[in-house]
């Protein structure tokens, strides 16, 4: 199961091997499986608990967590690196505040799905750039320190991803 599937390349690669795969996203690419709908989250919950589920791939959107957002003439940072700023910098308003709040809600939803995976014995994988501020968020830090969790670095750019 690919969650935050974007282009769906991971799910397609699995299907190319003859294995059934499902995609969930926030955009039109997510089709009827749009993660913003409660019925879709219930469907995903059921898939995770299904005895044939072999794993969940979370390609969490890095937009508001991007370390490329900095005060250098490009898009400004929306998050800090400390425990208070990681949830959104003070003074955000309008679209920026809405984006951060939306990403925070998605993060908490993903956290709940990770707990369901753990309780169901289903392995999960979280993909995000190594320098993403997502890795600094207390929820993700807790998972990284969690005994069964293993963190691995992989250079996607090296493989054109």
Short mmCIF file of C-alpha atoms in Angstrom, two decimals:
data_model
loop_
_atom_site.label_atom_id
_atom_site.label_comp_id
_atom_site.label_asym_id
_atom_site.label_seq_id
_atom_site.Cartn_x
_atom_site.Cartn_y
_atom_site.Cartn_z
CA UNK A 1 0.00 0.00 0.00
CA UNK A 2 1.44 3.36 -1.04
CA UNK A 3 0.24 6.31 1.07
CA UNK A 4 0.89 9.85 -0.23
CA UNK A 5 1.49 8.13 -3.54
CA UNK A 6 2.01 11.16 -5.79
CA UNK A 7 2.85 9.68 -9.19
CA UNK A 8 2.23 6.17 -7.87
CA UNK A 9 5.54 4.84 -9.18
CA UNK A 10 6.18 2.65 -6.14
CA UNK A 11 2.75 0.99 -6.35
CA UNK A 12 3.16 0.56 -10.10
CA UNK A 13 6.56 -1.11 -9.63
CA UNK A 14 4.90 -3.58 -7.23
CA UNK A 15 2.06 -4.21 -9.72
CA UNK A 16 4.65 -4.81 -12.45
CA UNK A 17 5.83 -7.76 -10.33
CA UNK A 18 2.30 -9.20 -10.37
CA UNK A 19 1.39 -8.14 -6.84
CA UNK A 20 -1.76 -6.21 -6.02
CA UNK A 21 -1.01 -2.69 -4.78
CA UNK A 22 -3.16 0.23 -3.65
CA UNK A 23 -2.49 3.98 -3.86
CA UNK A 24 -3.75 6.74 -1.59
CA UNK A 25 -3.02 10.43 -2.04
CA UNK A 26 -4.35 13.96 -1.52
CA UNK A 27 -4.59 14.94 -5.15
CA UNK A 28 -6.57 13.84 -8.17
CA UNK A 29 -3.94 11.13 -8.57
CA UNK A 30 -5.39 9.60 -5.43
CA UNK A 31 -8.67 9.27 -7.34
CA UNK A 32 -11.40 7.76 -5.21
CA UNK A 33 -8.79 7.03 -2.55
CA UNK A 34 -8.26 10.64 -1.46
CA UNK A 35 -6.81 10.67 2.07
CA UNK A 36 -8.85 13.72 3.01
CA UNK A 37 -12.05 11.65 3.10
CA UNK A 38 -12.94 9.69 6.29
CA UNK A 39 -14.33 6.74 4.28
CA UNK A 40 -10.96 6.41 2.54
CA UNK A 41 -9.15 6.38 5.88
CA UNK A 42 -11.48 3.59 7.02
CA UNK A 43 -10.66 1.66 3.83
CA UNK A 44 -6.93 2.14 4.46
CA UNK A 45 -7.36 1.02 8.07
CA UNK A 46 -9.04 -2.16 6.80
CA UNK A 47 -6.25 -2.82 4.29
CA UNK A 48 -3.60 -2.46 6.98
CA UNK A 49 -5.42 -4.96 9.19
CA UNK A 50 -5.95 -7.42 6.32
CA UNK A 51 -3.86 -10.59 6.80
CA UNK A 52 -2.39 -10.28 3.28
CA UNK A 53 -1.06 -6.74 3.79
CA UNK A 54 2.71 -6.89 3.44
CA UNK A 55 3.66 -3.27 4.09
CA UNK A 56 2.81 0.40 3.94
CA UNK A 57 4.97 2.99 2.17
CA UNK A 58 4.49 6.54 3.46
CA UNK A 59 5.87 9.16 1.03
CA UNK A 60 4.92 12.05 3.32
CA UNK A 61 4.70 15.43 1.53
CA UNK A 62 7.77 17.44 2.47
CA UNK A 63 6.53 20.91 1.40
CA UNK A 64 6.19 22.64 4.76
CA UNK A 65 9.01 20.56 6.30
CA UNK A 66 11.49 21.34 3.52
CA UNK A 67 14.89 22.54 4.68
CA UNK A 68 15.21 24.22 1.27
CA UNK A 69 12.78 26.85 2.58
CA UNK A 70 15.08 29.39 4.18
CA UNK A 71 15.62 33.12 4.28
CA UNK A 72 17.78 33.31 1.16
CA UNK A 73 15.44 35.01 -1.32
CA UNK A 74 13.38 31.89 -2.05
CA UNK A 75 10.31 30.68 -0.18
CA UNK A 76 10.67 31.47 3.54
CA UNK A 77 10.79 28.74 6.18
CA UNK A 78 7.49 27.71 7.71
CA UNK A 79 8.98 25.64 10.52
CA UNK A 80 11.83 25.94 12.94
CA UNK A 81 14.14 23.23 14.20
CA UNK A 82 13.29 23.35 17.90
CA UNK A 83 10.36 21.76 19.74
CA UNK A 84 8.17 24.86 19.43
CA UNK A 85 9.02 25.99 15.91
CA UNK A 86 8.82 22.54 14.35
CA UNK A 87 5.01 22.70 14.53
CA UNK A 88 5.02 26.06 12.73
CA UNK A 89 6.89 29.31 13.15
CA UNK A 90 5.22 32.08 15.15
CA UNK A 91 3.68 34.80 13.02
CA UNK A 92 2.48 32.59 10.18
CA UNK A 93 -0.84 33.65 8.69
CA UNK A 94 -3.09 33.08 5.73
CA UNK A 95 -2.11 30.35 3.26
CA UNK A 96 1.16 29.60 5.03
CA UNK A 97 -0.57 28.96 8.35
CA UNK A 98 -3.22 26.84 6.61
CA UNK A 99 -0.55 24.75 4.87
CA UNK A 100 1.30 24.11 8.14
CA UNK A 101 -1.88 23.20 9.98
CA UNK A 102 -2.92 20.86 7.18
CA UNK A 103 0.50 19.17 7.17
CA UNK A 104 0.37 18.83 10.97
CA UNK A 105 -3.03 17.13 10.71
CA UNK A 106 -1.69 14.80 7.99
CA UNK A 107 1.28 13.96 10.20
CA UNK A 108 -0.98 13.05 13.10
CA UNK A 109 -3.13 10.93 10.79
CA UNK A 110 -0.03 9.14 9.53
CA UNK A 111 1.07 8.61 13.13
CA UNK A 112 -2.26 6.89 13.84
CA UNK A 113 -1.81 4.69 10.76
CA UNK A 114 1.71 3.78 11.92
CA UNK A 115 0.27 2.68 15.27
CA UNK A 116 -2.27 0.51 13.45
CA UNK A 117 0.58 -0.99 11.41
CA UNK A 118 2.54 -1.75 14.55
CA UNK A 119 -0.46 -3.28 16.30
CA UNK A 120 -1.23 -5.37 13.20
CA UNK A 121 2.35 -6.54 12.67
CA UNK A 122 2.57 -4.74 9.32
CA UNK A 123 5.92 -3.16 8.44
CA UNK A 124 5.86 0.47 7.37
CA UNK A 125 8.37 2.68 5.63
CA UNK A 126 8.62 6.48 5.83
CA UNK A 127 10.32 8.28 2.98
CA UNK A 128 11.42 11.91 3.18
CA UNK A 129 14.59 13.83 2.30
CA UNK A 130 17.37 13.27 4.80
CA UNK A 131 17.51 16.98 5.65
CA UNK A 132 13.75 17.36 5.94
CA UNK A 133 12.56 18.93 9.16
CA UNK A 134 10.04 16.09 9.37
CA UNK A 135 12.77 14.03 11.06
CA UNK A 136 12.94 16.68 13.80
CA UNK A 137 9.24 16.52 14.68
CA UNK A 138 8.68 14.96 18.14
CA UNK A 139 6.22 12.38 16.76
CA UNK A 140 8.75 11.16 14.19
CA UNK A 141 11.61 11.38 16.70
CA UNK A 142 9.62 9.06 18.97
CA UNK A 143 9.24 6.54 16.14
CA UNK A 144 12.94 6.77 15.21
CA UNK A 145 13.88 5.98 18.84
CA UNK A 146 11.27 3.20 19.06
CA UNK A 147 13.04 -0.17 19.54
CA UNK A 148 11.77 -2.02 16.45
CA UNK A 149 12.32 0.99 14.15
CA UNK A 150 15.36 1.15 11.90
CA UNK A 151 16.40 4.28 10.04
CA UNK A 152 18.20 3.96 6.72
CA UNK A 153 19.50 6.59 4.33
CA UNK A 154 19.09 6.14 0.59
CA UNK A 155 20.10 8.51 -2.21
CA UNK A 156 17.05 8.58 -4.50
CA UNK A 157 18.63 11.20 -6.76
CA UNK A 158 21.33 8.70 -7.64
CA UNK A 159 18.62 6.54 -9.20
CA UNK A 160 16.63 9.35 -10.87
CA UNK A 161 13.86 9.41 -8.27
#
